[in-house]
Short mmCIF file of C-alpha atoms and ligand atoms in Angstrom, two decimals:
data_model
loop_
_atom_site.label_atom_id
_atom_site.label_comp_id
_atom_site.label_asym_id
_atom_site.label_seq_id
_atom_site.Cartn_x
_atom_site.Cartn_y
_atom_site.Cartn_z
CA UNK F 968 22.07 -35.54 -113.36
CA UNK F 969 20.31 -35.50 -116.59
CA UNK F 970 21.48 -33.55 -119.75
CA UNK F 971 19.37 -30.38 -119.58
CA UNK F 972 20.30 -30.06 -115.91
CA UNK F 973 24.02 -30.42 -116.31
CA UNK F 974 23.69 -27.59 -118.98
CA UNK F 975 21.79 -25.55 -116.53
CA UNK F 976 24.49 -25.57 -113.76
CA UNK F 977 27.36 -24.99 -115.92
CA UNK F 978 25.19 -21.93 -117.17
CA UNK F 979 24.73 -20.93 -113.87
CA UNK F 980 28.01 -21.44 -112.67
CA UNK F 981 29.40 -17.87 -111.36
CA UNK F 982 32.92 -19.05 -112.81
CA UNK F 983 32.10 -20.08 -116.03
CA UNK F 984 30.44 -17.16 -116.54
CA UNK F 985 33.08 -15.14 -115.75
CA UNK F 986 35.44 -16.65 -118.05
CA UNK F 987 32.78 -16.92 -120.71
CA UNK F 988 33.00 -13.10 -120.66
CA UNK F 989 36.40 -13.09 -120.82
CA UNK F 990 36.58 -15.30 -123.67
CA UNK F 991 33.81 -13.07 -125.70
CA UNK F 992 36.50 -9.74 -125.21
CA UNK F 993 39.36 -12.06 -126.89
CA UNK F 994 37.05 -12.80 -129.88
CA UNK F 995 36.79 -9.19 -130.11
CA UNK F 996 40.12 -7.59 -129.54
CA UNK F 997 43.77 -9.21 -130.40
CA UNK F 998 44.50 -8.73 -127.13
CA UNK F 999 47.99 -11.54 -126.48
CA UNK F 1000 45.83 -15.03 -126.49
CA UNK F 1001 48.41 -16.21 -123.64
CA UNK F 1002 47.56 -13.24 -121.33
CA UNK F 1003 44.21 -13.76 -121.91
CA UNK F 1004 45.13 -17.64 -120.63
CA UNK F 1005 46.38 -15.54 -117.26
CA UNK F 1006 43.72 -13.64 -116.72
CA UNK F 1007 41.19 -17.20 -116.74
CA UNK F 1008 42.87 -18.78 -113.94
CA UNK F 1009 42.94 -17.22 -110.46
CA UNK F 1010 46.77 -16.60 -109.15
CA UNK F 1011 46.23 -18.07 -105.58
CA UNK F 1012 43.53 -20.27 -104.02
CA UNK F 1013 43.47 -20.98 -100.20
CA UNK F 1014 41.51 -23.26 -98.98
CA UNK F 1015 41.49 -23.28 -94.79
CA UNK F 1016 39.82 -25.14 -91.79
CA UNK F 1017 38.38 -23.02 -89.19
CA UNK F 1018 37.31 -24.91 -85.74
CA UNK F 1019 35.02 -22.75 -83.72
CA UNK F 1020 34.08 -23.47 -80.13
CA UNK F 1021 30.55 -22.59 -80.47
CA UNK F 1022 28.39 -21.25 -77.25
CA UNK F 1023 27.08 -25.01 -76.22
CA UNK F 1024 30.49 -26.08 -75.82
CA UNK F 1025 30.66 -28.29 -78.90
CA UNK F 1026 33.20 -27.95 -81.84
CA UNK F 1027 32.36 -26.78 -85.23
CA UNK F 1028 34.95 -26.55 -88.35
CA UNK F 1029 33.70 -24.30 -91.28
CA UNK F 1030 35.56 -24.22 -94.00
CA UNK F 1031 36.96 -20.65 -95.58
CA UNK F 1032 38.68 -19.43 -98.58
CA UNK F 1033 40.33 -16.49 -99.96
CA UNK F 1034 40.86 -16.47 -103.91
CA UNK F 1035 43.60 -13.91 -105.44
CA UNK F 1036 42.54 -13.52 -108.99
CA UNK F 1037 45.27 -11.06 -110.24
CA UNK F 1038 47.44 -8.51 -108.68
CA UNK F 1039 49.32 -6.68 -112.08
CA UNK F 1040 48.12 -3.65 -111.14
CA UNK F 1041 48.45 -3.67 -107.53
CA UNK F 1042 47.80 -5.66 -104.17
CA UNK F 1043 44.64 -8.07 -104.27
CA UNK F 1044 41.46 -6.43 -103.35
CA UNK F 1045 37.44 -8.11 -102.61
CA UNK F 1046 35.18 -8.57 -100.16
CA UNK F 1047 34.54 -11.20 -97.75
CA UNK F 1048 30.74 -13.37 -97.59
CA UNK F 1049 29.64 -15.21 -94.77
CA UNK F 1050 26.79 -17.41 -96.33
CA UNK F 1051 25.71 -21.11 -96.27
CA UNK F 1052 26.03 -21.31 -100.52
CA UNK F 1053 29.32 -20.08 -100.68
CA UNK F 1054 31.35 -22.65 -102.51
CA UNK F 1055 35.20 -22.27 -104.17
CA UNK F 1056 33.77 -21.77 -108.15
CA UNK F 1057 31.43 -18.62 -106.69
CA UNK F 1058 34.25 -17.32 -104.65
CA UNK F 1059 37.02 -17.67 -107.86
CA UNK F 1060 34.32 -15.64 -110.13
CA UNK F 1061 34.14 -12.64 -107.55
CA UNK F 1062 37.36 -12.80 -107.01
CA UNK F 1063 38.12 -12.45 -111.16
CA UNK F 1064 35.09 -10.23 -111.25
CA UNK F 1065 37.14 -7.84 -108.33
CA UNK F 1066 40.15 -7.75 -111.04
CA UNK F 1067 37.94 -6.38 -113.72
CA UNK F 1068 36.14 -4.14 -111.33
CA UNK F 1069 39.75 -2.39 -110.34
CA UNK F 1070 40.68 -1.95 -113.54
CA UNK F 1071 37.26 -0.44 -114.91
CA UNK F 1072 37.20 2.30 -112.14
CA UNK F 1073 41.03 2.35 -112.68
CA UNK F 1074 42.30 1.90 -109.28
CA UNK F 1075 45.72 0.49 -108.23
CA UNK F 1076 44.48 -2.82 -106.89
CA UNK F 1077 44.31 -6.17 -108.11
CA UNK F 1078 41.31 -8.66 -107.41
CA UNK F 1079 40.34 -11.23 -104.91
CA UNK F 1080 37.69 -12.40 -102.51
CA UNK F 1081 37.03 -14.98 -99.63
CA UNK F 1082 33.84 -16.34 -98.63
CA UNK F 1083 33.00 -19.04 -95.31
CA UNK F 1084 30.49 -21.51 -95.74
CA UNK F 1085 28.43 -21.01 -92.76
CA UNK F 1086 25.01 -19.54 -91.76
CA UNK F 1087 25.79 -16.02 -89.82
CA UNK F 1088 21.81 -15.58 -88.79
CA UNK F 1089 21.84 -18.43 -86.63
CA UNK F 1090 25.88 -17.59 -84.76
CA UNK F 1091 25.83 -15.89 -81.83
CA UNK F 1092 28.04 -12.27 -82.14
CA UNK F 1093 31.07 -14.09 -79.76
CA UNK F 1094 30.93 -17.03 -82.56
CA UNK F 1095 31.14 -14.81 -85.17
CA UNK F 1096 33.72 -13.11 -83.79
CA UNK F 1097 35.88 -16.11 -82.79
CA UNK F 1098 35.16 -17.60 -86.63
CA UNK F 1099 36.28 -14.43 -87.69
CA UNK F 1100 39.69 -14.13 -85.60
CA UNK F 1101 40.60 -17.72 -86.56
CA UNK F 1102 40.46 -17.11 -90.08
CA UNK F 1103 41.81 -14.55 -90.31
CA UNK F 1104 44.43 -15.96 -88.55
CA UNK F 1105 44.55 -18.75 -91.01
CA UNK F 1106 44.95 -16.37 -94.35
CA UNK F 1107 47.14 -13.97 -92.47
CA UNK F 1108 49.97 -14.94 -94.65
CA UNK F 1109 48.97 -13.71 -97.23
CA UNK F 1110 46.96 -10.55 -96.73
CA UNK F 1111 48.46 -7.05 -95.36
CA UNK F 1112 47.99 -3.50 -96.40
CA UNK F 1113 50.46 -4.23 -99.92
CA UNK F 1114 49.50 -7.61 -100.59
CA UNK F 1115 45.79 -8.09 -99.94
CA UNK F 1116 43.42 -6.24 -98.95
CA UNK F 1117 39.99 -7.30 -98.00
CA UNK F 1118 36.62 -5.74 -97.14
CA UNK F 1119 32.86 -6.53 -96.13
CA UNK F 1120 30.28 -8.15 -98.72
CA UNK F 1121 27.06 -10.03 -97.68
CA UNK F 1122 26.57 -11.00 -94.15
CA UNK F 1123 30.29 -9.02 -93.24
CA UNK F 1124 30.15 -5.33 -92.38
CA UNK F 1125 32.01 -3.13 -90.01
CA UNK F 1126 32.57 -5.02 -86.88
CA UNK F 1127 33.75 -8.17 -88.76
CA UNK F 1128 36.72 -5.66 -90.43
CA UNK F 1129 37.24 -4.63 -87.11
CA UNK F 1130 38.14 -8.06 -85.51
CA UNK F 1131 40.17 -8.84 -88.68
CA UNK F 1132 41.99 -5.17 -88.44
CA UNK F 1133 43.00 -6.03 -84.89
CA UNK F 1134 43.63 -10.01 -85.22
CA UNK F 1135 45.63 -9.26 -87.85
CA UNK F 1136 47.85 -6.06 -86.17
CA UNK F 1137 48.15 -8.89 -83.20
CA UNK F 1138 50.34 -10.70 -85.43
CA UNK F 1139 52.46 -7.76 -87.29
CA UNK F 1140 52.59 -6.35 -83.15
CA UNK F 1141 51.63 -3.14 -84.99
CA UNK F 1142 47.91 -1.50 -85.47
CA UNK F 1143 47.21 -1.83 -89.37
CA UNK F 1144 44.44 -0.79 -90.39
CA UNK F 1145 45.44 -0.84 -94.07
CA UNK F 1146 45.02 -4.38 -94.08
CA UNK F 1147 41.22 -4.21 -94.39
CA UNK F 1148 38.53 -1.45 -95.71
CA UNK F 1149 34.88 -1.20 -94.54
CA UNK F 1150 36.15 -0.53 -90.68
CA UNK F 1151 34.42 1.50 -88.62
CA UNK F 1152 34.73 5.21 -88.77
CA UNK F 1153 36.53 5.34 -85.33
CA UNK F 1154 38.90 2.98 -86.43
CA UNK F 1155 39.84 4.57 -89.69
CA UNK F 1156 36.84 4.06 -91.66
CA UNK F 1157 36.27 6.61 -94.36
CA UNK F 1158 33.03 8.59 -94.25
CA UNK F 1159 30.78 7.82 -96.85
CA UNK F 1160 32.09 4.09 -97.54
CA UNK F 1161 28.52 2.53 -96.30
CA UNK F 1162 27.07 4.29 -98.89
CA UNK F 1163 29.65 4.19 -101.46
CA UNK F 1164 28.18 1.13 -103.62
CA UNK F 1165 25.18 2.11 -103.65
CA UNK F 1166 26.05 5.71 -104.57
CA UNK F 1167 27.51 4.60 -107.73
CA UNK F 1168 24.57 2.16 -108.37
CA UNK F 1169 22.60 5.35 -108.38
CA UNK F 1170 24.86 7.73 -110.29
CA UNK F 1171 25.17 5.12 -113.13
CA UNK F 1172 21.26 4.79 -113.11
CA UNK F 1173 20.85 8.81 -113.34
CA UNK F 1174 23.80 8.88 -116.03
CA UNK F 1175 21.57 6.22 -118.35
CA UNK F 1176 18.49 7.95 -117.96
CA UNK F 1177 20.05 10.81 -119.18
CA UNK F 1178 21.46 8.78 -122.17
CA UNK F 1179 18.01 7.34 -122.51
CA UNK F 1180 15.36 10.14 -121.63
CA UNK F 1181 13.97 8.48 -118.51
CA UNK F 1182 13.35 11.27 -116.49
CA UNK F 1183 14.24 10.62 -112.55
CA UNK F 1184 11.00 12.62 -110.94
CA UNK F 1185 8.85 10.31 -110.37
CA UNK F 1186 10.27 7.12 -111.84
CA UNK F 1187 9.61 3.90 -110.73
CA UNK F 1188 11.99 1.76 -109.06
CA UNK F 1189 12.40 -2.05 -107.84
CA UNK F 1190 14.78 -3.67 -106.03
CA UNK F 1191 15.74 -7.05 -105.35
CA UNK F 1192 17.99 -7.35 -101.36
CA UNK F 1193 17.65 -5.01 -98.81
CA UNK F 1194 20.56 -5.14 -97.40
CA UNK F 1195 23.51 -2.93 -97.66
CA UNK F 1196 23.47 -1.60 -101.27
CA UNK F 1197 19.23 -2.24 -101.64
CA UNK F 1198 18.53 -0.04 -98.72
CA UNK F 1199 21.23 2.45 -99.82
CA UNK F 1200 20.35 2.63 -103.00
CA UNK F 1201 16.24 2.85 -102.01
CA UNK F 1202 17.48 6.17 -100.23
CA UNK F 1203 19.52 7.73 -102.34
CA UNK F 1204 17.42 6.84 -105.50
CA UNK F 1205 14.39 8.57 -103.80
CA UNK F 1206 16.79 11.85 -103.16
CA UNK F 1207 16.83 12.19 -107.05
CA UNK F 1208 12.84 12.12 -106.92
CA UNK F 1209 12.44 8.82 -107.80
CA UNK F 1210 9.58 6.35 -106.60
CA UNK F 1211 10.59 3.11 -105.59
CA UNK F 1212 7.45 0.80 -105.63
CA UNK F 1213 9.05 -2.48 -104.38
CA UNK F 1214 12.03 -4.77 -102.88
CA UNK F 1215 12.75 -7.44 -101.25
CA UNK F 1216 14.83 -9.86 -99.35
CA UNK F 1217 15.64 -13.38 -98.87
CA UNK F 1218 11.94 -13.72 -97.27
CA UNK F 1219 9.94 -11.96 -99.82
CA UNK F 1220 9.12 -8.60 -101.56
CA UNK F 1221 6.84 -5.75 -101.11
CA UNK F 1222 5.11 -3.86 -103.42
CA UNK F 1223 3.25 -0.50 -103.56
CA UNK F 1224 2.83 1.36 -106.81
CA UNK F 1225 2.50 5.00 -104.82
CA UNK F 1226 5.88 4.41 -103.25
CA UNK F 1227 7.61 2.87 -100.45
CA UNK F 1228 9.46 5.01 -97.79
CA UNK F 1229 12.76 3.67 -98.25
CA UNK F 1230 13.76 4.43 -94.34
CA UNK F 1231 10.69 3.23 -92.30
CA UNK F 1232 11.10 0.17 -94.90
CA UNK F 1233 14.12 -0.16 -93.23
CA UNK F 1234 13.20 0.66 -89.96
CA UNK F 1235 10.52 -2.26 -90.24
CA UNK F 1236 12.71 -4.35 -91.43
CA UNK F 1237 15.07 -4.17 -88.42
CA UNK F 1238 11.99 -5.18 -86.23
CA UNK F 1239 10.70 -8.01 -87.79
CA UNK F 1240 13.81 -9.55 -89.90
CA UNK F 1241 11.92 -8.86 -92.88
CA UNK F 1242 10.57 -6.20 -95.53
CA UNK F 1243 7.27 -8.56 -95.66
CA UNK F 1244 4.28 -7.15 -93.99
CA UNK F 1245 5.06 -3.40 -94.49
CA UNK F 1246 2.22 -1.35 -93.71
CA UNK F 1247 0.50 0.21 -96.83
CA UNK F 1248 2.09 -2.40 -99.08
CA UNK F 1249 1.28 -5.88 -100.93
CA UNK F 1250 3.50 -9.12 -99.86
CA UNK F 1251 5.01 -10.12 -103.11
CA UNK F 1252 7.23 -13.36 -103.82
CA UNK F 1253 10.37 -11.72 -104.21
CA UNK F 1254 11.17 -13.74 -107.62
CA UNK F 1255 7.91 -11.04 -108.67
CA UNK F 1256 10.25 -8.34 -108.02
CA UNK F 1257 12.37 -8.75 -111.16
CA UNK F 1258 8.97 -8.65 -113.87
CA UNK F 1259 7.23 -5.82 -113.05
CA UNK F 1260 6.76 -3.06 -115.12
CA UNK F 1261 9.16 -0.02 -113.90
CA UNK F 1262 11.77 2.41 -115.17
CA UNK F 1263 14.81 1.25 -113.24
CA UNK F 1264 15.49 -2.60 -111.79
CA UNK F 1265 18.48 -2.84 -109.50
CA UNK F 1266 19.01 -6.23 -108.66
CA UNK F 1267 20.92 -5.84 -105.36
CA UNK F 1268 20.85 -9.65 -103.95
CA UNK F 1269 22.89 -12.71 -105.37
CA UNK F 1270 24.01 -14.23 -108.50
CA UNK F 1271 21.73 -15.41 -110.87
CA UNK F 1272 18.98 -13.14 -109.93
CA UNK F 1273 18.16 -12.53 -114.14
CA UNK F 1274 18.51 -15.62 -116.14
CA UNK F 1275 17.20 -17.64 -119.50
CA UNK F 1276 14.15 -18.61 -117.27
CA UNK F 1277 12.99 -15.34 -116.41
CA UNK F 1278 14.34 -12.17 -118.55
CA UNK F 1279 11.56 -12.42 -121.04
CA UNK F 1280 9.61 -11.10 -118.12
CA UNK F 1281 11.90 -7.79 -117.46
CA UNK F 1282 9.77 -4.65 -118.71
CA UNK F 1283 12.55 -2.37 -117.20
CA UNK F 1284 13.75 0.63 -118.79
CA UNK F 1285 17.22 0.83 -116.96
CA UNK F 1286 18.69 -1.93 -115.01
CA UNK F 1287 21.68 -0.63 -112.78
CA UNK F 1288 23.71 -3.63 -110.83
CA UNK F 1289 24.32 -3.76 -107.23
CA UNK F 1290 25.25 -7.56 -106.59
CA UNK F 1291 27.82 -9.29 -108.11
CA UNK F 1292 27.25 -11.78 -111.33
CA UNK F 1293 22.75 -10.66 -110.84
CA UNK F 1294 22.32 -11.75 -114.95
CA UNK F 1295 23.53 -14.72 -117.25
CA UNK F 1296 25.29 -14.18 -120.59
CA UNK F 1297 22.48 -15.25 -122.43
CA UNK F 1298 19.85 -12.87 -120.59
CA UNK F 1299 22.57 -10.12 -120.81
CA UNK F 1300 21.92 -10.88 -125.03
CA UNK F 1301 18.17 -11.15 -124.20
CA UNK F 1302 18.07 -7.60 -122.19
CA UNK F 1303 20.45 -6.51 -125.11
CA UNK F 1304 18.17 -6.99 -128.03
CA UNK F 1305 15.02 -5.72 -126.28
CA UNK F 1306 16.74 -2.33 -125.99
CA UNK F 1307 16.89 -2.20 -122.03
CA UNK F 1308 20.36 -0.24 -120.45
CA UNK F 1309 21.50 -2.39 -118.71
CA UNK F 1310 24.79 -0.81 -116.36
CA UNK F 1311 26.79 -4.00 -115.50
CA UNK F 1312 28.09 -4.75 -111.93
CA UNK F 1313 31.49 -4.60 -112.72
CA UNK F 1314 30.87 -0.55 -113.15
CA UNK F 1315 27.93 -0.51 -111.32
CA UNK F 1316 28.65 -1.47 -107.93
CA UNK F 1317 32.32 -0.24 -107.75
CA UNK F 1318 31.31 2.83 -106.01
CA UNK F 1319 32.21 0.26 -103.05
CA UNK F 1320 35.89 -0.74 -104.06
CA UNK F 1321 36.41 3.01 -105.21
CA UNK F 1322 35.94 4.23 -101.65
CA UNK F 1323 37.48 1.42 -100.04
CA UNK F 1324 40.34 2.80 -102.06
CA UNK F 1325 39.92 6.08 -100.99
CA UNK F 1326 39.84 4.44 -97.18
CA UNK F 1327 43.21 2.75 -97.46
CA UNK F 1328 44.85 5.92 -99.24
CA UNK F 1329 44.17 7.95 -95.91
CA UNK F 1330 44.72 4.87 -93.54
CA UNK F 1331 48.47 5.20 -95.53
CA UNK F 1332 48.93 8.32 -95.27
CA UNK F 1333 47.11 8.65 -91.96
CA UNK F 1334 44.31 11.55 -93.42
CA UNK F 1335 40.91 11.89 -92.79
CA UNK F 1336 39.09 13.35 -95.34
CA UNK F 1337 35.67 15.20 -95.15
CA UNK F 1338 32.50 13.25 -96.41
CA UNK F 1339 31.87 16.28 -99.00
CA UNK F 1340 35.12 15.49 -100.03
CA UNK F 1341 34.80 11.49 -100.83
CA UNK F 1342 31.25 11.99 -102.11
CA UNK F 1343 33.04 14.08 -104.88
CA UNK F 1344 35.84 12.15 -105.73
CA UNK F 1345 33.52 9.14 -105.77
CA UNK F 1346 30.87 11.48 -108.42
CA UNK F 1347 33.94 12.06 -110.81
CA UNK F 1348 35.46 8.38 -111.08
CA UNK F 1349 32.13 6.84 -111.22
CA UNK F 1350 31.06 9.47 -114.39
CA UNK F 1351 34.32 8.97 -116.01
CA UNK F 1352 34.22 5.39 -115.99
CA UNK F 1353 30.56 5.10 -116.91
CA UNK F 1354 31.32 6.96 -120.10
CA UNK F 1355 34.59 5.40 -120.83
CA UNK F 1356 32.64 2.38 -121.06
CA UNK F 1357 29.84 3.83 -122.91
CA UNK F 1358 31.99 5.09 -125.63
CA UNK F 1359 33.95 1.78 -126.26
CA UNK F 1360 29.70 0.04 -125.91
CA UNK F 1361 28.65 2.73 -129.03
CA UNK F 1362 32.16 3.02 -131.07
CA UNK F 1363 32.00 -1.67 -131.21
CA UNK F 1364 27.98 -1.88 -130.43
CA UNK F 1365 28.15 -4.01 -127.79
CA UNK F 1366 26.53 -3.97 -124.49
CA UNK F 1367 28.18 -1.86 -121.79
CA UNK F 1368 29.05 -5.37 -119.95
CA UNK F 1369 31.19 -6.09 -122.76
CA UNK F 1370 32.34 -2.51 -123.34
CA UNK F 1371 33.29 -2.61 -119.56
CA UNK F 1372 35.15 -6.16 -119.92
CA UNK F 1373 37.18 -4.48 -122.85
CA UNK F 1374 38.47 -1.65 -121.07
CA UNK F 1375 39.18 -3.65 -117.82
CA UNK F 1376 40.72 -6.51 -119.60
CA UNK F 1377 42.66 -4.18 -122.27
CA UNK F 1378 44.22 -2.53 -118.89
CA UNK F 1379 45.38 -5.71 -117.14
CA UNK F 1380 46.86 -7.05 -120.53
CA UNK F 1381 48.70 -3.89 -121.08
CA UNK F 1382 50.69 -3.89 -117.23
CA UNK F 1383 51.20 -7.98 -117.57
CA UNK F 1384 52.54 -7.11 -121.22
CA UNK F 1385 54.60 -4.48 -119.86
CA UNK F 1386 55.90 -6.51 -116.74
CA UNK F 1387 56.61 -9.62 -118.83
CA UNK F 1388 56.47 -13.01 -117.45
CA UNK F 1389 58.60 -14.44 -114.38
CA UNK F 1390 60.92 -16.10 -114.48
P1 LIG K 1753 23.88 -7.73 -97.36
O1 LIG K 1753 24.17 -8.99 -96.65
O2 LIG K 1753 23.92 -6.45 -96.60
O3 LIG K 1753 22.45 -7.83 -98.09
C1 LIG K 1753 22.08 -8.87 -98.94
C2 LIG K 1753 20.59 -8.76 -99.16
O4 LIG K 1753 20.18 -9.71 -100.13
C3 LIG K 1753 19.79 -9.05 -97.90
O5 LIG K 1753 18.72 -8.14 -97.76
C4 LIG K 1753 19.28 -10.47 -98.15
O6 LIG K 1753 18.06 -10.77 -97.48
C5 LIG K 1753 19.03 -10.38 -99.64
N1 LIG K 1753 18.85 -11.67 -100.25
C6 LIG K 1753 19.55 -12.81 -100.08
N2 LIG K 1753 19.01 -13.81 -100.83
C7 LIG K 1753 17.95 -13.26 -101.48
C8 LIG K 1753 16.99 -13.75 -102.38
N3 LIG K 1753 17.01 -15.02 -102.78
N4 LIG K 1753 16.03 -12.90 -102.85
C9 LIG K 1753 16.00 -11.59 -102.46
N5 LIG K 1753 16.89 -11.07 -101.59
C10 LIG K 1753 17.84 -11.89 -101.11
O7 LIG K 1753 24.89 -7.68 -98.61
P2 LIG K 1753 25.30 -6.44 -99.49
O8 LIG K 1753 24.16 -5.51 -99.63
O9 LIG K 1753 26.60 -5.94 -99.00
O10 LIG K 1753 25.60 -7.16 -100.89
C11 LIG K 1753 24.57 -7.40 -101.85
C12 LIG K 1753 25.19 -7.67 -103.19
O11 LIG K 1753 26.01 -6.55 -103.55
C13 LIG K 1753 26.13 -8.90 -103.24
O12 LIG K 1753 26.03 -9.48 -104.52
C14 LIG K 1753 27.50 -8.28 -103.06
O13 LIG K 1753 28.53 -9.10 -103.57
C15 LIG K 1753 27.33 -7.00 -103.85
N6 LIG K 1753 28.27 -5.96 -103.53
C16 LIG K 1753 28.39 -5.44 -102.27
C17 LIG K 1753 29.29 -4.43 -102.00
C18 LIG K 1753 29.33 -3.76 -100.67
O14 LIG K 1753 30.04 -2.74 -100.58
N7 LIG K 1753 28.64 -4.22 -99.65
C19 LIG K 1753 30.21 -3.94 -103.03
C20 LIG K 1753 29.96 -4.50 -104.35
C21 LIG K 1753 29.05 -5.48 -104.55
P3 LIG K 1753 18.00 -10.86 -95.85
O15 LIG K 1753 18.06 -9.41 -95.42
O16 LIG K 1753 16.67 -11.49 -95.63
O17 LIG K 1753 19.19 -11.65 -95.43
#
C-alpha cells in the first residue's frame, strides 16, 4: 500500500473518525482527559461464528458482531446491518456514534451496534431467518431488555426484530419484547417508529431553514439511499412543500428538476429493484447526486458518502444527515467554511433511537400509545435538542457536529464522573 493510500484509509476509517471527533471536543473543553480515554475505547466487543444451512444443503459460516460502546447512562442501544462491507472498525464507530446519539437526544440508553458480514439480496427469507436465530442465539448473553437493546439498520427491518424478539424469549421461556425495538406493530411495535428517523431528518432540515431563510415551498431536495430513511424522508420532505429533484440507491440516481413523486418513486422501485429508469426522469450516477445545485442534501446511504475528494462540489444550502458517519472531518471543515448548515447525524437521524425509546418504554410498561401521540413527543425532543446544540455551535463557533459532540460527550463525562470508576 503506498503512502497516499494508507493516509486515505485511515481517513476513511469510520473509527478513526469517530475518535478524531472525540479528541477535537477534549481540545475544546477540560472535560477529565482519563474519561475522555473511556469514552475512545468500546466497553465490549463480540466477535461470533454463525453456520447457516443454506437452501442447497451446503454449510455457510458468516461471521457477526455486536460492539457495546458505553452504557453510563443506561443499557446499550444500536442497530443491527446485514451487509457484505461490514467489518469490526465500522461496527465499533456506530456503536460509539450510538453513545453520542443517546446522549444528544438525552435518552437513558447507552450505545452499541452489531453488523454480519453477509450479502442479504442474494439469502433466501428461511436463510435469513435461520442466520438471524443463530445469532442471536450467539449474543444472547449479553443483550435483554436492561442490558442491550438492539434494533433494525440497513438490510434489517421488522421481521428480522421479530425472529430475534422470539429467539431470544425462547431462551428467557418468557415473551420479551423489550429486548429489541423496530418490531412489528402487532408485536409491540410503536406506531410511527418506521418513520421516526426520517421524521427528525426532516424536522432538523425545516428548523435550519428557518435559522437560515431557506424557505421550504418549493425547495429543492436530493437524496442519496432510498431505503428506509431516503424514502421516508422524500415523503415527508414533500408534505412541507418541498421539491425533491433526485435520489438514488446502490444502482444509481434519478434526477428531475420539476420533481419526483416520492411514492410512485417508491412504488417503481419495488418493481424493478431500482430507482433507475423512473419515468419522467434522467438516470444519473448516483455519486452525481451529492454536487448538484439544491437547497437541502440528505445523504441517507453509507459512510463516506461526502469526503476530501468530492465536497468542493456540494452547492447545498442545508445538508440534514440520515446515515451514519455520510461526511469526513476534513469535508465537515470544508462544508464549514463555505457557510453550508450542515445538521450532523448524531442529531439528525436520532428521530430513530428516540422512538425506539419511546417503543421499549410502552413494551415496559405494556402501553400503546396513539401515533398523534409519538409524532409529538418525537417534534419536542428533536426541537429541543436541535437548539441545544445550536446554542453551544453559536456561543464556541463551531459547527453543530462539534456543538453536538460537546453536549453528548459533556453528558457521558458527567454520569462516569459521578459513578466513579470500578473497582
Ligand atoms: P436501508 O437498507 O433501508 O437503505 C439503505 C439505502 O442505501 C438503500 O436504498 C441502498 O440501495 C442505498 N445504498 C447503499 N449503497 C449505496 C450507494 N453506494 N449509493 C447510493 N445508495 C446506496 O437502510 P436504512 O435506510 O435503514 O439506513 C440508511 C442509513 O441510515 C444508514 O447509514 C443507517 O445506519 C442510518 N440510520 C438508520 C436508522 C433507521 O432507523 N433505519 C436510524 C439511524 C440511522 P439499495 O436499495 O439498492 O440496496
Amino acid at each position: 500500500m503506498s503512502g497516499e493510500e494508507d493516509k486515505q484509509n485511515i481517513t476513511l476509517n469510520p473509527f478513526e473518525i469517530a475518535k478524531r471527533q472525540i479528541d477535537i471536543v477534549a481540545k475544546m473543553t477540560n472535560l477529565n482527559p482519563d474519561l475522555i480515554e473511556i469514552i475512545k475505547h468500546p466497553k465490549r466487543i463480540l466477535e461470533v461464528s454463525i453456520p447457516v444451512r443454506m437452501d442447497d444443503g451446503k454449510l455457510r459460516v458468516f461471521t457477526g458482531y455486536r460492539v457495546q460502546h458505553n452504557d453510563a447512562r443506561g443499557p446499550f442501544k444500536g442497530g443491527i446491518r446485514y451487509h457484505f462491507q461490514v467489518d469490526l472498525d465500522e461496527v465499533k464507530a456506530l456503536a460509539t456514534w450510538m453513545s453520542i446519539k443517546t446522549a444528544v437526544v438525552d435518552i437513558p440508553y447507552g450505545g452499541g451496534k452489531g453488523g454480519i458480514i453477509c450479502n442479504p439480496k442474494e439469502m433466501s427469507q428461511p436463510e435469513l431467518e435461520r442466520m438471524t436465530r443463530r445469532f442471536t442465539w450467539e449474543i444472547s448473553g449479553i443483550i435483554g431488555p436492561f442490558r442491550d437493546i438492539p434494533a433494525p439498520d440497513v438490510n434489517t427491518n421488522p421481521q428480522t426484530m421479530a425472529w430475534i424478539m422470539d429467539t431470544y424469549s425462547m431462551s428467557t421461556g418468557r415473551a420479551t419484547p423489550g429486548v429489541v425495538t423496530g418490531k412489528p406493530i402487532a408485536l409491540g411495535g410503536s406506531l410511527g417508529r418506521n418513520e421516526a428517523t426520517s421524521r427528525g431528518v426532516v424536522i432538523c432540515a425545516r428548523e435550519a431553514a428557518k435559522i437560515t431563510g431557506v424557505k421550504l415551498k418549493d425547495a429543492t431536495v436530493a437524496i442519496t439511499g432510498y431505503g428506509n430513511v431516503g424514502y421516508n424522508a422524500a415523503w415527508l420532505i414533500e408534505e412541507l412543500g418541498a421539491k425533491v429533484v433526485a435520489c438514488s440507491d446502490s444502482k444509481g440516481g434519478i434526477y428531475d428538476p420539476n420533481g419526483l413523486d416520492a411514492r410512485k418513486v417508491r412504488k417503481h422501485k419495488s418493481k424493478t429493484g431500482s430507482v433507475k429508469g423512473y419515468a419522467g426522469a434522467k438516470d444519473i450516477a448516483g455519486k452525481d447526486i451529492i454536487g448538484l445545485d439544491v437547497d437541502f442534501l440528505f445523504p441517507c446511504a453509507l459512510e463516506n458518502e461526502i469526503t476530501s475528494e468530492n465536497v468542493d462540489q456540494v452547492k447545498a444550502r442545508i445538508i440534514s444527515e440520515g446515515a451514519n458517519g455520510p461526511t469526513t472531518p476534513e469535508a465537515d471543515e470544508v462544508i464549514f467554511k463555505k457557510g453550508i448548515f450542515l445538521v450532523p447525524d448524531i442529531l439528525a437521524n436520532a428521530g430513530g433511537v428516540t422512538v425506539s425509546y419511546f417503543e421499549w418504554l410502552q413494551n415496559i410498561r405494556r402501553e400503546y400509545w396513539t401515533e398523534e401521540a409519538v409524532n409529538e413527543k418525537l417534534e419536542y425532543r428533536m426541537v429541543k435538542a436541535f437548539h441545544e446544540v445550536h446554542d453551544i455551535a453559536k456561543k464556541e463557533t463551531v459547527h453543530m457536529r462539534t456543538a453536538a459532540y460537546v453536549l453528548a460527550v459533556g453528558r457521558i463525562a458527567t454520569v462516569m464522573e459521578l459513578r466513579g470508576l470500578y473497582p
